[in-house]
CSV table of C-alpha atoms in Angstrom, one decimal:
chain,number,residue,atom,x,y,z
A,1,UNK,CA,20.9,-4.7,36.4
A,2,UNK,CA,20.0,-1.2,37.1
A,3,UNK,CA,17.1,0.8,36.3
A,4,UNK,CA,18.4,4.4,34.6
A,5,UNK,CA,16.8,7.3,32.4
A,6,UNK,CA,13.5,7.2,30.7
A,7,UNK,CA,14.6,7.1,26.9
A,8,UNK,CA,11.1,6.8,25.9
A,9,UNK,CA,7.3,7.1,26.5
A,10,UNK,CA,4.6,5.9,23.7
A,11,UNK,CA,0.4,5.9,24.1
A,12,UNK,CA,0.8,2.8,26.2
A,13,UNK,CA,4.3,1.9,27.1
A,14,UNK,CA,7.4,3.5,29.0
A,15,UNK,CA,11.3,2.7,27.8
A,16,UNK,CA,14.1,3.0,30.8
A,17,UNK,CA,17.7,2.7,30.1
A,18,UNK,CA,19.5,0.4,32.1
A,19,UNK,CA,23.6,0.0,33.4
A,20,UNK,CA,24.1,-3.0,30.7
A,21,UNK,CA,23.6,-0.5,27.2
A,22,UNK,CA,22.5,-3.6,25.6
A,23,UNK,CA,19.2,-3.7,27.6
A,24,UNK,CA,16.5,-1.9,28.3
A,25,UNK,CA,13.2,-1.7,30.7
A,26,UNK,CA,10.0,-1.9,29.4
A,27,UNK,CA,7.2,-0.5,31.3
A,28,UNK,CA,3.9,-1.3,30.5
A,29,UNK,CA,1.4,1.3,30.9
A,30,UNK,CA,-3.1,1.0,31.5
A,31,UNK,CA,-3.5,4.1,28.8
A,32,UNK,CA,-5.2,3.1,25.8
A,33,UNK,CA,-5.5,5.2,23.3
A,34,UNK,CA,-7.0,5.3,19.4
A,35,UNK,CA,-7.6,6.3,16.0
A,36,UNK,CA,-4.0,8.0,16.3
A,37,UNK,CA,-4.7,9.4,19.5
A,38,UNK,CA,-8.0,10.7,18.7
A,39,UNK,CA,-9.5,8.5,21.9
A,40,UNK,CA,-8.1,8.3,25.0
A,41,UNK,CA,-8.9,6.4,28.0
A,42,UNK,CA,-7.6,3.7,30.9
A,43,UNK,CA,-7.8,0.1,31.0
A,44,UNK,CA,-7.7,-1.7,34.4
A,45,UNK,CA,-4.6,-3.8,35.1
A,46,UNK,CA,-4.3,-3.4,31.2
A,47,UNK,CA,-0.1,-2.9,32.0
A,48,UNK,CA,0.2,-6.1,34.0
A,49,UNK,CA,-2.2,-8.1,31.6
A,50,UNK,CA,-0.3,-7.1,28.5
A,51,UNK,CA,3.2,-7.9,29.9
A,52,UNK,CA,2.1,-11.3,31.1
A,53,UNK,CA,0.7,-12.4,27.8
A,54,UNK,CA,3.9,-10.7,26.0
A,55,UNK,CA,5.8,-12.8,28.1
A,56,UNK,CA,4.2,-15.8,27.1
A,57,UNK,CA,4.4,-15.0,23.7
A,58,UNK,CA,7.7,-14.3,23.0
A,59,UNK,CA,8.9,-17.0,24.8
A,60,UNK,CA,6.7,-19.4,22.3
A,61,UNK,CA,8.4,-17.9,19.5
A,62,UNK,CA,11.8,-17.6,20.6
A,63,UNK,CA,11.4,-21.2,21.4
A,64,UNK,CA,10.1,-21.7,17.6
A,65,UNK,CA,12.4,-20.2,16.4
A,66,UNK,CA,11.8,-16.2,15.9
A,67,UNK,CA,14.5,-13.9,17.7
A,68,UNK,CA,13.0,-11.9,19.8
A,69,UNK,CA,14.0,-9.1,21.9
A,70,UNK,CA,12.5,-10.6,25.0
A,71,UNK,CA,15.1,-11.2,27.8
A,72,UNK,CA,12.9,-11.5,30.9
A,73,UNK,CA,9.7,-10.6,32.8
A,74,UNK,CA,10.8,-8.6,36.1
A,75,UNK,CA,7.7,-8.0,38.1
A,76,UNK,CA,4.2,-6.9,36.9
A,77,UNK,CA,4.3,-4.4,35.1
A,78,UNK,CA,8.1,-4.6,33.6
A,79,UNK,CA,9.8,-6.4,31.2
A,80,UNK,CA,13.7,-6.5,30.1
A,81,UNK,CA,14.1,-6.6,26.5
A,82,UNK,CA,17.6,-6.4,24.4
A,83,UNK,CA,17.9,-2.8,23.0
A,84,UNK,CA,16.6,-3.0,19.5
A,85,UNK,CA,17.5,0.1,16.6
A,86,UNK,CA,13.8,0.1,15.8
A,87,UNK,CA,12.9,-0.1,11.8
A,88,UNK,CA,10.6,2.5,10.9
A,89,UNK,CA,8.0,0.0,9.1
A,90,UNK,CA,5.1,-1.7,11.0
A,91,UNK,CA,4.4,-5.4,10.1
A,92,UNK,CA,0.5,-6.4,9.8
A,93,UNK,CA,-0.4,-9.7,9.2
A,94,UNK,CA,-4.4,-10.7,8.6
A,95,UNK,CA,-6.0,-13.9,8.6
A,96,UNK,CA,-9.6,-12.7,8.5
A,97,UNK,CA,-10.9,-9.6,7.2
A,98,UNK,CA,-11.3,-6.5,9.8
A,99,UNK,CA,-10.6,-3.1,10.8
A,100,UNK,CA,-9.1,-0.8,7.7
A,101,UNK,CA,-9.0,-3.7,5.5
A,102,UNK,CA,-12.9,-4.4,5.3
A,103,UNK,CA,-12.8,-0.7,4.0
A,104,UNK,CA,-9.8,-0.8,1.6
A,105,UNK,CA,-11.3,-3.9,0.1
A,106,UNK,CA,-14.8,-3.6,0.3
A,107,UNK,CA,-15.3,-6.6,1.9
A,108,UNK,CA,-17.3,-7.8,4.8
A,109,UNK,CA,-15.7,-7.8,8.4
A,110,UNK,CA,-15.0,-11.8,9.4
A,111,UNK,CA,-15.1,-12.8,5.7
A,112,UNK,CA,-11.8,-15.5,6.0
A,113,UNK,CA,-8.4,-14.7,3.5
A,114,UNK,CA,-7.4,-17.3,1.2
A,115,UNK,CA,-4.1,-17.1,2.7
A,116,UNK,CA,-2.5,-14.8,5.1
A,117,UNK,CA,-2.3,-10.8,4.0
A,118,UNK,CA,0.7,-9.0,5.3
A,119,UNK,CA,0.7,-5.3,5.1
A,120,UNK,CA,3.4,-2.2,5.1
A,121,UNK,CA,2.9,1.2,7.5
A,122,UNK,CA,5.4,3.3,7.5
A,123,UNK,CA,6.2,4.1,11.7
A,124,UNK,CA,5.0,7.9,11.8
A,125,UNK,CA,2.1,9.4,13.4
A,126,UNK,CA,1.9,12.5,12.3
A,127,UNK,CA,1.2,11.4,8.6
A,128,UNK,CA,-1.1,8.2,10.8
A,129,UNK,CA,1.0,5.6,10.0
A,130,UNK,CA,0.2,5.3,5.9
A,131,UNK,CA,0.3,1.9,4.2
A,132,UNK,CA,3.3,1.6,1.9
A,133,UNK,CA,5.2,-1.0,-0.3
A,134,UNK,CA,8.8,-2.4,-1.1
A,135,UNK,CA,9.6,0.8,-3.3
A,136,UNK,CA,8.2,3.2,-0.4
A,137,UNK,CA,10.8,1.3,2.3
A,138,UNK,CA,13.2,1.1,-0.6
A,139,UNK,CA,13.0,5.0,-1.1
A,140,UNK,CA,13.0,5.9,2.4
A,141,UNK,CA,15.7,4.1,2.9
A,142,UNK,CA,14.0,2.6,6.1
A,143,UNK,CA,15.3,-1.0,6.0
A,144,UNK,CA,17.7,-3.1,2.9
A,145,UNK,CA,15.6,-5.5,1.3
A,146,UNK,CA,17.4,-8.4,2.4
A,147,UNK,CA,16.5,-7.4,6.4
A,148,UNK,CA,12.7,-6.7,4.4
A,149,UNK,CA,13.0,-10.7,3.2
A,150,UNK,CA,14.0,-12.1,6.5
A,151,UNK,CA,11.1,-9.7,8.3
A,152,UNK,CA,8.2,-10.5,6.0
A,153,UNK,CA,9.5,-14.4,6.2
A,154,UNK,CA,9.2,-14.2,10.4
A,155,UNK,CA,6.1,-12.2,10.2
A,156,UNK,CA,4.6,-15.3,8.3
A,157,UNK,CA,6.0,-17.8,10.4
A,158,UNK,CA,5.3,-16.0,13.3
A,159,UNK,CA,1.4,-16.0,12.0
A,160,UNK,CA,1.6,-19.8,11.5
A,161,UNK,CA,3.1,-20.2,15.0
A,162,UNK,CA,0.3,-17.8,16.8
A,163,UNK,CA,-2.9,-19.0,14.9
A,164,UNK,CA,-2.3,-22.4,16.3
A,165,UNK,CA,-1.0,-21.4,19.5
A,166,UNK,CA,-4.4,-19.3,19.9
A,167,UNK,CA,-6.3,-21.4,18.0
A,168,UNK,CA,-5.9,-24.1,21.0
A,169,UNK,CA,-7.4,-21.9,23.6
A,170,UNK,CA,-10.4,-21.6,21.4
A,171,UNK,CA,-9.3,-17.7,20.0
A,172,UNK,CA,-9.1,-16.7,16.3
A,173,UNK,CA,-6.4,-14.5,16.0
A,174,UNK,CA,-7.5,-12.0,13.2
A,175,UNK,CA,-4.4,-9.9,12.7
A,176,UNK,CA,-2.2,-8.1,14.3
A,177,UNK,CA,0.9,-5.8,14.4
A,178,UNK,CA,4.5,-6.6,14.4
A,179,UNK,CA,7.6,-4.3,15.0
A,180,UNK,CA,11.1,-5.2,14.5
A,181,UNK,CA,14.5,-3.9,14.9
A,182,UNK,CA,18.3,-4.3,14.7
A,183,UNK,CA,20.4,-5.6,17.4
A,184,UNK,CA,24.2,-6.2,17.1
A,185,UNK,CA,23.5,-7.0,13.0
A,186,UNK,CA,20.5,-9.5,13.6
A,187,UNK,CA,16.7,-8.9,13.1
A,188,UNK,CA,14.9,-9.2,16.7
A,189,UNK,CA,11.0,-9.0,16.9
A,190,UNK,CA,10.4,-6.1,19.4
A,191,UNK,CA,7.4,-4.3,20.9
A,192,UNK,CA,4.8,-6.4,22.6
A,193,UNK,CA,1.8,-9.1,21.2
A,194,UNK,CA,-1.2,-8.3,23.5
A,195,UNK,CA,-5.0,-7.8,23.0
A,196,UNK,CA,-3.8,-4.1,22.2
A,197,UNK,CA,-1.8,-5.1,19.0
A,198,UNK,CA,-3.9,-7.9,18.0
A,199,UNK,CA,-7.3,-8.7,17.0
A,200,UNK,CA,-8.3,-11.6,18.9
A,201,UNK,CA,-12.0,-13.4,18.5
A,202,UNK,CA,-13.6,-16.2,20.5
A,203,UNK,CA,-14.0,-19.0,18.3
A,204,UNK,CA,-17.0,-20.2,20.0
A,205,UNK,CA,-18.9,-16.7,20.3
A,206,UNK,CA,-17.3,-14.5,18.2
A,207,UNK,CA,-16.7,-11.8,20.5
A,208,UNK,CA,-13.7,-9.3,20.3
A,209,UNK,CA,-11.4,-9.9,23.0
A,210,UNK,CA,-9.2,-7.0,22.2
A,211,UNK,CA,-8.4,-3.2,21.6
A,212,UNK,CA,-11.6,-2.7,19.6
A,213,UNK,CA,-13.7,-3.5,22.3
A,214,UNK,CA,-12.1,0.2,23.5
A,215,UNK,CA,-12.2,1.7,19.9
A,216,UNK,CA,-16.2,0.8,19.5
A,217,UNK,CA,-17.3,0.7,23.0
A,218,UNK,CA,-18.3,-2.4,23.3
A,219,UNK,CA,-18.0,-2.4,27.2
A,220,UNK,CA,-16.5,-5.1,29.3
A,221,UNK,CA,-12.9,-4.5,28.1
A,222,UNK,CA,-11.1,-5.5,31.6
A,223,UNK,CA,-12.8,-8.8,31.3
A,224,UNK,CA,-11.9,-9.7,27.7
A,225,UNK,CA,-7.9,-8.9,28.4
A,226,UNK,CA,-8.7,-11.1,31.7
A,227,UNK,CA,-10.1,-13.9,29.6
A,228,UNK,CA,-7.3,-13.9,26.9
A,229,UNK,CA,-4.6,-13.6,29.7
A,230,UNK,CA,-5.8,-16.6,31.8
A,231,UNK,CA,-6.2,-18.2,28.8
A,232,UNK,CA,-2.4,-17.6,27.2
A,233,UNK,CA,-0.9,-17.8,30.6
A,234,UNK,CA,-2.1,-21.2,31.6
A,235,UNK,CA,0.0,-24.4,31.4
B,1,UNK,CA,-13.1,-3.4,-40.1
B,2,UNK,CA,-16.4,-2.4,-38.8
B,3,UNK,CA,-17.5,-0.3,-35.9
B,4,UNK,CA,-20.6,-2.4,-33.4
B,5,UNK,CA,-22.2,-1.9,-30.5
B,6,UNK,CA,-21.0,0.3,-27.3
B,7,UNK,CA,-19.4,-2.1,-24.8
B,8,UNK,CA,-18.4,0.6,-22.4
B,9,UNK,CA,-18.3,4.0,-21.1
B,10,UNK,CA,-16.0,5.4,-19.3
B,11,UNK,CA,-14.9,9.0,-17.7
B,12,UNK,CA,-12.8,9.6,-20.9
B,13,UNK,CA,-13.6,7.3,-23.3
B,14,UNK,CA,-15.7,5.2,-24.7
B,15,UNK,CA,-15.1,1.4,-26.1
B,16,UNK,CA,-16.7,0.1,-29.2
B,17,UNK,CA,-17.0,-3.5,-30.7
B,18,UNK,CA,-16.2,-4.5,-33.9
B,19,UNK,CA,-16.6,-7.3,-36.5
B,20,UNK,CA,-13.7,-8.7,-35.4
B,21,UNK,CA,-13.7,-10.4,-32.2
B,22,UNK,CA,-10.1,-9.5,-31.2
B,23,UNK,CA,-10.4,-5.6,-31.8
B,24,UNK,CA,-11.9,-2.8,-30.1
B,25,UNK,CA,-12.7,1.2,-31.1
B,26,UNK,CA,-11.3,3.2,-28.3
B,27,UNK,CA,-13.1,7.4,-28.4
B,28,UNK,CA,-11.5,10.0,-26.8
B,29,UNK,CA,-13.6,12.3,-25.0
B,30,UNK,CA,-13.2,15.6,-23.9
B,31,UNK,CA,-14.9,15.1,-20.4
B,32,UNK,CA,-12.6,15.6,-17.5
B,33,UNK,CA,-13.3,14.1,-13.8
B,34,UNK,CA,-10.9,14.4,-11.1
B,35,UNK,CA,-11.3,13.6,-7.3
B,36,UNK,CA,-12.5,10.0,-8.4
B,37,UNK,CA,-15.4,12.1,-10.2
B,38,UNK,CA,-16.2,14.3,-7.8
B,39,UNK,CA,-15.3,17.3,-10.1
B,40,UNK,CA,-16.7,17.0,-13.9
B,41,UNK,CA,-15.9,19.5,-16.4
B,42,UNK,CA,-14.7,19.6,-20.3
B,43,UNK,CA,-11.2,20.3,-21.6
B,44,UNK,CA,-11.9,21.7,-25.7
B,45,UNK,CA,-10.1,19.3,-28.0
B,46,UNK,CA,-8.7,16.9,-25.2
B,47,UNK,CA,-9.8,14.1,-27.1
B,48,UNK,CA,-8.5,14.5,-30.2
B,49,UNK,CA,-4.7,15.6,-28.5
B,50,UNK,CA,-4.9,13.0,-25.9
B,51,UNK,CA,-5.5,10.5,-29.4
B,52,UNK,CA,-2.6,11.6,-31.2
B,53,UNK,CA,-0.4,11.9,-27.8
B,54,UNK,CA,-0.7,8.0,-27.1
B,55,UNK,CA,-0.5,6.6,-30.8
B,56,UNK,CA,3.5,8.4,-30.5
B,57,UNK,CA,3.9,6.7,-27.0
B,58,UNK,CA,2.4,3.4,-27.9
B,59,UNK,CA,4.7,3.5,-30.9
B,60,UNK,CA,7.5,4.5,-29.6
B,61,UNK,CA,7.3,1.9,-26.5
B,62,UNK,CA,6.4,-1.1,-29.3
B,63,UNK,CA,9.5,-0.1,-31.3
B,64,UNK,CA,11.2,-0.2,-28.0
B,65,UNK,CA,10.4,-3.6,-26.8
B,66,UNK,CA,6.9,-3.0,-25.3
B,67,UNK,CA,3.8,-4.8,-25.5
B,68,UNK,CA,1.0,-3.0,-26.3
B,69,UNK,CA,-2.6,-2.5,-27.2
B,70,UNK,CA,-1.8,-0.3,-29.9
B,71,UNK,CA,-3.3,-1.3,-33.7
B,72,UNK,CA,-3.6,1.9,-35.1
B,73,UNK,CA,-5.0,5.5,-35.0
B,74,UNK,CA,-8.2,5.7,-36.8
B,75,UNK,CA,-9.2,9.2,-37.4
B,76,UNK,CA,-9.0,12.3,-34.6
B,77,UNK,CA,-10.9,10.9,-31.7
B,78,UNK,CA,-10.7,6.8,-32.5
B,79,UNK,CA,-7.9,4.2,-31.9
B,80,UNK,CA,-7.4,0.2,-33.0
B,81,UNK,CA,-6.7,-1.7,-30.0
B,82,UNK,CA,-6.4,-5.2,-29.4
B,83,UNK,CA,-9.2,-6.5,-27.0
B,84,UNK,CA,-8.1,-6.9,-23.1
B,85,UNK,CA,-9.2,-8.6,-20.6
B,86,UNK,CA,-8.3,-5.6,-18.2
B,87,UNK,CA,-6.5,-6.7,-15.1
B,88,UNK,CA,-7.7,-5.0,-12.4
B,89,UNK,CA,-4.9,-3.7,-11.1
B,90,UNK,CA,-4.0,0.4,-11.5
B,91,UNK,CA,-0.3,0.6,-11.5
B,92,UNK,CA,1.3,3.8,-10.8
B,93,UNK,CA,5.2,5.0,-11.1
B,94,UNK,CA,6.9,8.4,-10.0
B,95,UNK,CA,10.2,9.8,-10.6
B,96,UNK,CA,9.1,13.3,-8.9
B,97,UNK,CA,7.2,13.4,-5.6
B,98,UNK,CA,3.3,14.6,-6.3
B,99,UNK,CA,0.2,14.4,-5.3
B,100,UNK,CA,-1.0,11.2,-3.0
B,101,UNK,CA,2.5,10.7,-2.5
B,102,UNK,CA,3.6,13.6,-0.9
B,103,UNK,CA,0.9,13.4,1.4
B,104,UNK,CA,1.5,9.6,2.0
B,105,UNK,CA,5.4,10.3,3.2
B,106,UNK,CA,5.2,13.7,4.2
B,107,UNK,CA,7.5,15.1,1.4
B,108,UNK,CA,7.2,18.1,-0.3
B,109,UNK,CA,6.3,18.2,-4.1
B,110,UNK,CA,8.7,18.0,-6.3
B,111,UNK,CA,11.4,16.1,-4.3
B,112,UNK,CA,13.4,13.9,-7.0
B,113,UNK,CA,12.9,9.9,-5.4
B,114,UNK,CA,16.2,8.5,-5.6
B,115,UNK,CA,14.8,5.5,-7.7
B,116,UNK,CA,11.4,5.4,-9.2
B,117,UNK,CA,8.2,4.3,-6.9
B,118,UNK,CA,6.0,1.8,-8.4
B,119,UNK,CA,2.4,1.8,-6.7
B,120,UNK,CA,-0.5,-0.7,-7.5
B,121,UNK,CA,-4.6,0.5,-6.6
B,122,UNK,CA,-7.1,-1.5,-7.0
B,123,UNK,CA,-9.4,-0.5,-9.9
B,124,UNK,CA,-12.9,-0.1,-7.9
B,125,UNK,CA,-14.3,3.3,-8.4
B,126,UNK,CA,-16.7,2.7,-5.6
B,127,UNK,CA,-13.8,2.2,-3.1
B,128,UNK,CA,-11.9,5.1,-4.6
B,129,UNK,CA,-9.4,3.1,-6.3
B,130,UNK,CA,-7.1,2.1,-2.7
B,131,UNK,CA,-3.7,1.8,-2.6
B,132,UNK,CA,-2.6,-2.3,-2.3
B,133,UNK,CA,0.5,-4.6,-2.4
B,134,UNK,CA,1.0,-8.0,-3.7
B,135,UNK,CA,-0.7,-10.0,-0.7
B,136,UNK,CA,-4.6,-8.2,-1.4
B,137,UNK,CA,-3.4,-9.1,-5.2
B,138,UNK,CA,-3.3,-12.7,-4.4
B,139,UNK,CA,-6.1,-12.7,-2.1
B,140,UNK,CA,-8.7,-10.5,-4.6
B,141,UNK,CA,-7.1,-13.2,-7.4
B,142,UNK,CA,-6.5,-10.1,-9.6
B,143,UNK,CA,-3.8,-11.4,-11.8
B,144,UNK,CA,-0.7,-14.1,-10.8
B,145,UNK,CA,2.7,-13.5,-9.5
B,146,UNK,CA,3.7,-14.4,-12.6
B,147,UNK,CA,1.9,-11.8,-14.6
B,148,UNK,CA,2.5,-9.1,-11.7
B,149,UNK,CA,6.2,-10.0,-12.1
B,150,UNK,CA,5.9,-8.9,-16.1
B,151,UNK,CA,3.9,-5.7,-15.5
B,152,UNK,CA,6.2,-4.4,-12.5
B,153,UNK,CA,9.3,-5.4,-15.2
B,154,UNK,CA,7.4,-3.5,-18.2
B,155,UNK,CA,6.4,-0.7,-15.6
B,156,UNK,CA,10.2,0.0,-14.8
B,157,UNK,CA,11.0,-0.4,-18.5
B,158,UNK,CA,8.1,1.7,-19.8
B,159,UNK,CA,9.3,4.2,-17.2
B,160,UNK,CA,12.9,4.4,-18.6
B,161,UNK,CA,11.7,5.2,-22.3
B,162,UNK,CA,9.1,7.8,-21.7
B,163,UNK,CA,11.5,9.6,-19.3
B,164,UNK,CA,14.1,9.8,-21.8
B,165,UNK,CA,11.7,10.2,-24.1
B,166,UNK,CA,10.1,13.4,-22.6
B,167,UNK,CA,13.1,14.3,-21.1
B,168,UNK,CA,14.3,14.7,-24.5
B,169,UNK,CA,11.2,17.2,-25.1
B,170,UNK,CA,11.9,19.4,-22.3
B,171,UNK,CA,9.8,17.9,-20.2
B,172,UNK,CA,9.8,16.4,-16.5
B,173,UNK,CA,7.8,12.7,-16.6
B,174,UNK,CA,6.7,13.0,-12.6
B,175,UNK,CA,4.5,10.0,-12.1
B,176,UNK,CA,1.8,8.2,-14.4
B,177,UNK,CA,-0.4,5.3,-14.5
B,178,UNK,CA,-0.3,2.2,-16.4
B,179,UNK,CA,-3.0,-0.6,-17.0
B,180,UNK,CA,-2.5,-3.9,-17.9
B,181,UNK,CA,-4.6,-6.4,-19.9
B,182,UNK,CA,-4.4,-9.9,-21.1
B,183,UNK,CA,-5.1,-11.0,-24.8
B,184,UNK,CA,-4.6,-14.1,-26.1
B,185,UNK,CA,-2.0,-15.1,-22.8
B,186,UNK,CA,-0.3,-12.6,-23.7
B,187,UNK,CA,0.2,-9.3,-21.1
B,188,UNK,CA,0.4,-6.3,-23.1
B,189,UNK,CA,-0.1,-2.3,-22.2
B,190,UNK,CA,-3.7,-1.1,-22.5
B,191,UNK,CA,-5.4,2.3,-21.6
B,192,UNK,CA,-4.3,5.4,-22.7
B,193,UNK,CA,-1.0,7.7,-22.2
B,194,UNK,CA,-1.2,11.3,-22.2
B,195,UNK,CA,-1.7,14.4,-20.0
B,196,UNK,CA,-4.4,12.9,-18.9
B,197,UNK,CA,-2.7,10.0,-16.9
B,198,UNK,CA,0.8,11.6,-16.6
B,199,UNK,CA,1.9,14.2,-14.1
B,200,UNK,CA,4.2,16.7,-16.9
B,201,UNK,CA,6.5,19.4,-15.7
B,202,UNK,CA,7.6,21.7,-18.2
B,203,UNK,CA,11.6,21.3,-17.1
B,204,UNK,CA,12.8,25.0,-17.8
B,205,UNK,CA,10.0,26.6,-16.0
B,206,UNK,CA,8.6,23.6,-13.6
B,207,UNK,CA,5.1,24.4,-15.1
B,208,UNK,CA,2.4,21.3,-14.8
B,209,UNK,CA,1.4,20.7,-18.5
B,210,UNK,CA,-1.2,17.9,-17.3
B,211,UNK,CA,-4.4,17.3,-15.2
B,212,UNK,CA,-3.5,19.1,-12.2
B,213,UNK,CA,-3.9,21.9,-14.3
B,214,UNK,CA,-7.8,21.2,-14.3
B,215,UNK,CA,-7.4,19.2,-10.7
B,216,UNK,CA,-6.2,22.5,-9.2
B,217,UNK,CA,-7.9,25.1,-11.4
B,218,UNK,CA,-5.0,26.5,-12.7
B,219,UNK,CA,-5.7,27.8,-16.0
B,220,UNK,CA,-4.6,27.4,-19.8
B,221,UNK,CA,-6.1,23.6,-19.7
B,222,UNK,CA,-5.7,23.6,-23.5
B,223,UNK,CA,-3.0,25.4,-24.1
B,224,UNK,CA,-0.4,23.2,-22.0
B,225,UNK,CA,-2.1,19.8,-23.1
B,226,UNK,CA,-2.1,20.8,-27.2
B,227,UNK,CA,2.1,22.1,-26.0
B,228,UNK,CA,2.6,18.7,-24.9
B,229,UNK,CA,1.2,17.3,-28.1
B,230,UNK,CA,3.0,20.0,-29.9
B,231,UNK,CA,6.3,18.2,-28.2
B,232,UNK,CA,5.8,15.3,-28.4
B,233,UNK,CA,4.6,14.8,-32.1
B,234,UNK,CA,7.1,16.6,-33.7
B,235,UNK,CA,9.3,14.5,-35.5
């Protein structure tokens, strides 16, 4: 498989065509950014980090189960994943209370959900990425409701599968964000599941070991993407 | 029947007790807030229009096959309604794209949606009533799926009358909110319907004969809310 064009480049990843049209490269960048590209910076070694613990987690959900776009890790920074027809809608799923949720609700940050939340954005950032519903998606015509069923149904089996995966290496995973798309008429899980798309705590200590550690400037970011790689990627 | 002590005031209204346990006074104010009360002023005589303009719609959506609140009209600012146990839960429907809405999607007002948008909020002034889905429902416990399943079915239902019946009047219904209350296990239509909670377009001239006329500054306050009475209380 060949390496051709760049199709793509986002805040923290770079998308490469390949010779097969079914497949793509996925290059995974150190750039952070946040609050839509308000705050910009560099993580060390963030890139290799992110695609080591994506690999890990896609290939514990593809083995559960979940389709994933996730063909194979090629070296450290890249990834091959199929070519997905990405829908528009961005999948969050919350276990504990954090981030825009404490605000929207009122409620205090770390207070524990009766059962998991999962949350509508509608994939645009020059309106930030606003919540929406079923009517919103419906409207916009971004995805049927039947691929909507089957989405929200792997977004909370994927959050059963990753609470106890983390969950055994002593991390509470908080929430995170899901993306999916279409590939030859089937629902894939796309993107990447690293400490930039999730919120990941220490269960002992408490301590964020992810993206907000960048977004509040909490210092000692390389270490805490160290710490949850070595802990996803051993045996 | 007898009129007791004030149980609650509100932006527009005030609610009374009475000697009977199962009915409340609901006064019509003329105050006027907008911006979650950031902007206070007074529209002359909104009370008493804003009284006659939901006794019709009440009516005419119990006749219809609608639940409501509705007892009877007392006098020019005071309504008979049933006593609710409010359900916390703001639910909002559009035909025409306005206000939050075209900001949330990036669509220009006045876009027709190809099928009507039903929004819920969650009724906390202190959080500035935010925008929620079915998940922060169940995890606030503000009403079951059950119940949510009647109010979105009487939402859409509600929505098909009043269009038809305003379009009937010359007039656009663009969006408008609806709150729900229990009484005696029973889910039935509470709150108020008029300019006041409805987004009216005059449909010859697209002229806003609601709110937004005071939201935006725009003028003849009274004269476009006592037209809309004028409409729709002719026989």
């Amino acid at each position: 498989m060949e390496k051709r064009e760049k199709l793509y480049e986002g805040k923290a990843k770079i998308i490469y065509s390949t010779d097969d049209p079914d497949l793509i490269i996925q290059y995974f960048k150190d750039d952070a950014t946040a609050f839509n590209a308000l705050k910009k910076g560099t993580i060390e070694s963030k890139g290799i980090m992110n695609n080591k613990i994506s690999e890990v987690l896609f290939k514990h959900l593809e083995k559960n189960g979940i389709p994933t776009h996730f063909v194979e890790r090629l070296d450290d920074r890249e990834m091959v994943n199929k070519k997905l027809d990405i829908i528009l809608v961005e999948v969050v799923a919350r276990n504990i209370v954090a981030g825009s949720l404490a605000k929207r609700l009122g409620k205090e940050e770390g207070e524990v959900l009766p059962m998991p939340i999962v949350e509508y954005y509608y994939k645009d950032d020059a309106l930030g990425d606003p919540m929406i519903n079923m009517d919103h998606i419906r409207a916009l015509n971004l995805a049927t409701d039947e691929e909507m069923d089957k989405i929200r149904g792997y977004a909370l089996k994927v959050n059963d599968l990753l609470r106890k995966f983390f969950d055994d290496r002593g991390i509470d995973l908080v929430d995170y964000k899901l993306e999916f798309g279409r590939h030859n008429g089937e629902i894939l899980l796309g993107d990447e599941i690293c400490p930039d798309t999730c919120r990941l705590w220490d269960k002992a200590t408490h301590e964020k070991m992810d993206k907000d550690r960048f977004r509040q400037d909490l210092g000692k970011i390389e270490e805490a993407y160290a710490e949850v790689c070595r802990r996803v990627c051993e045996e």
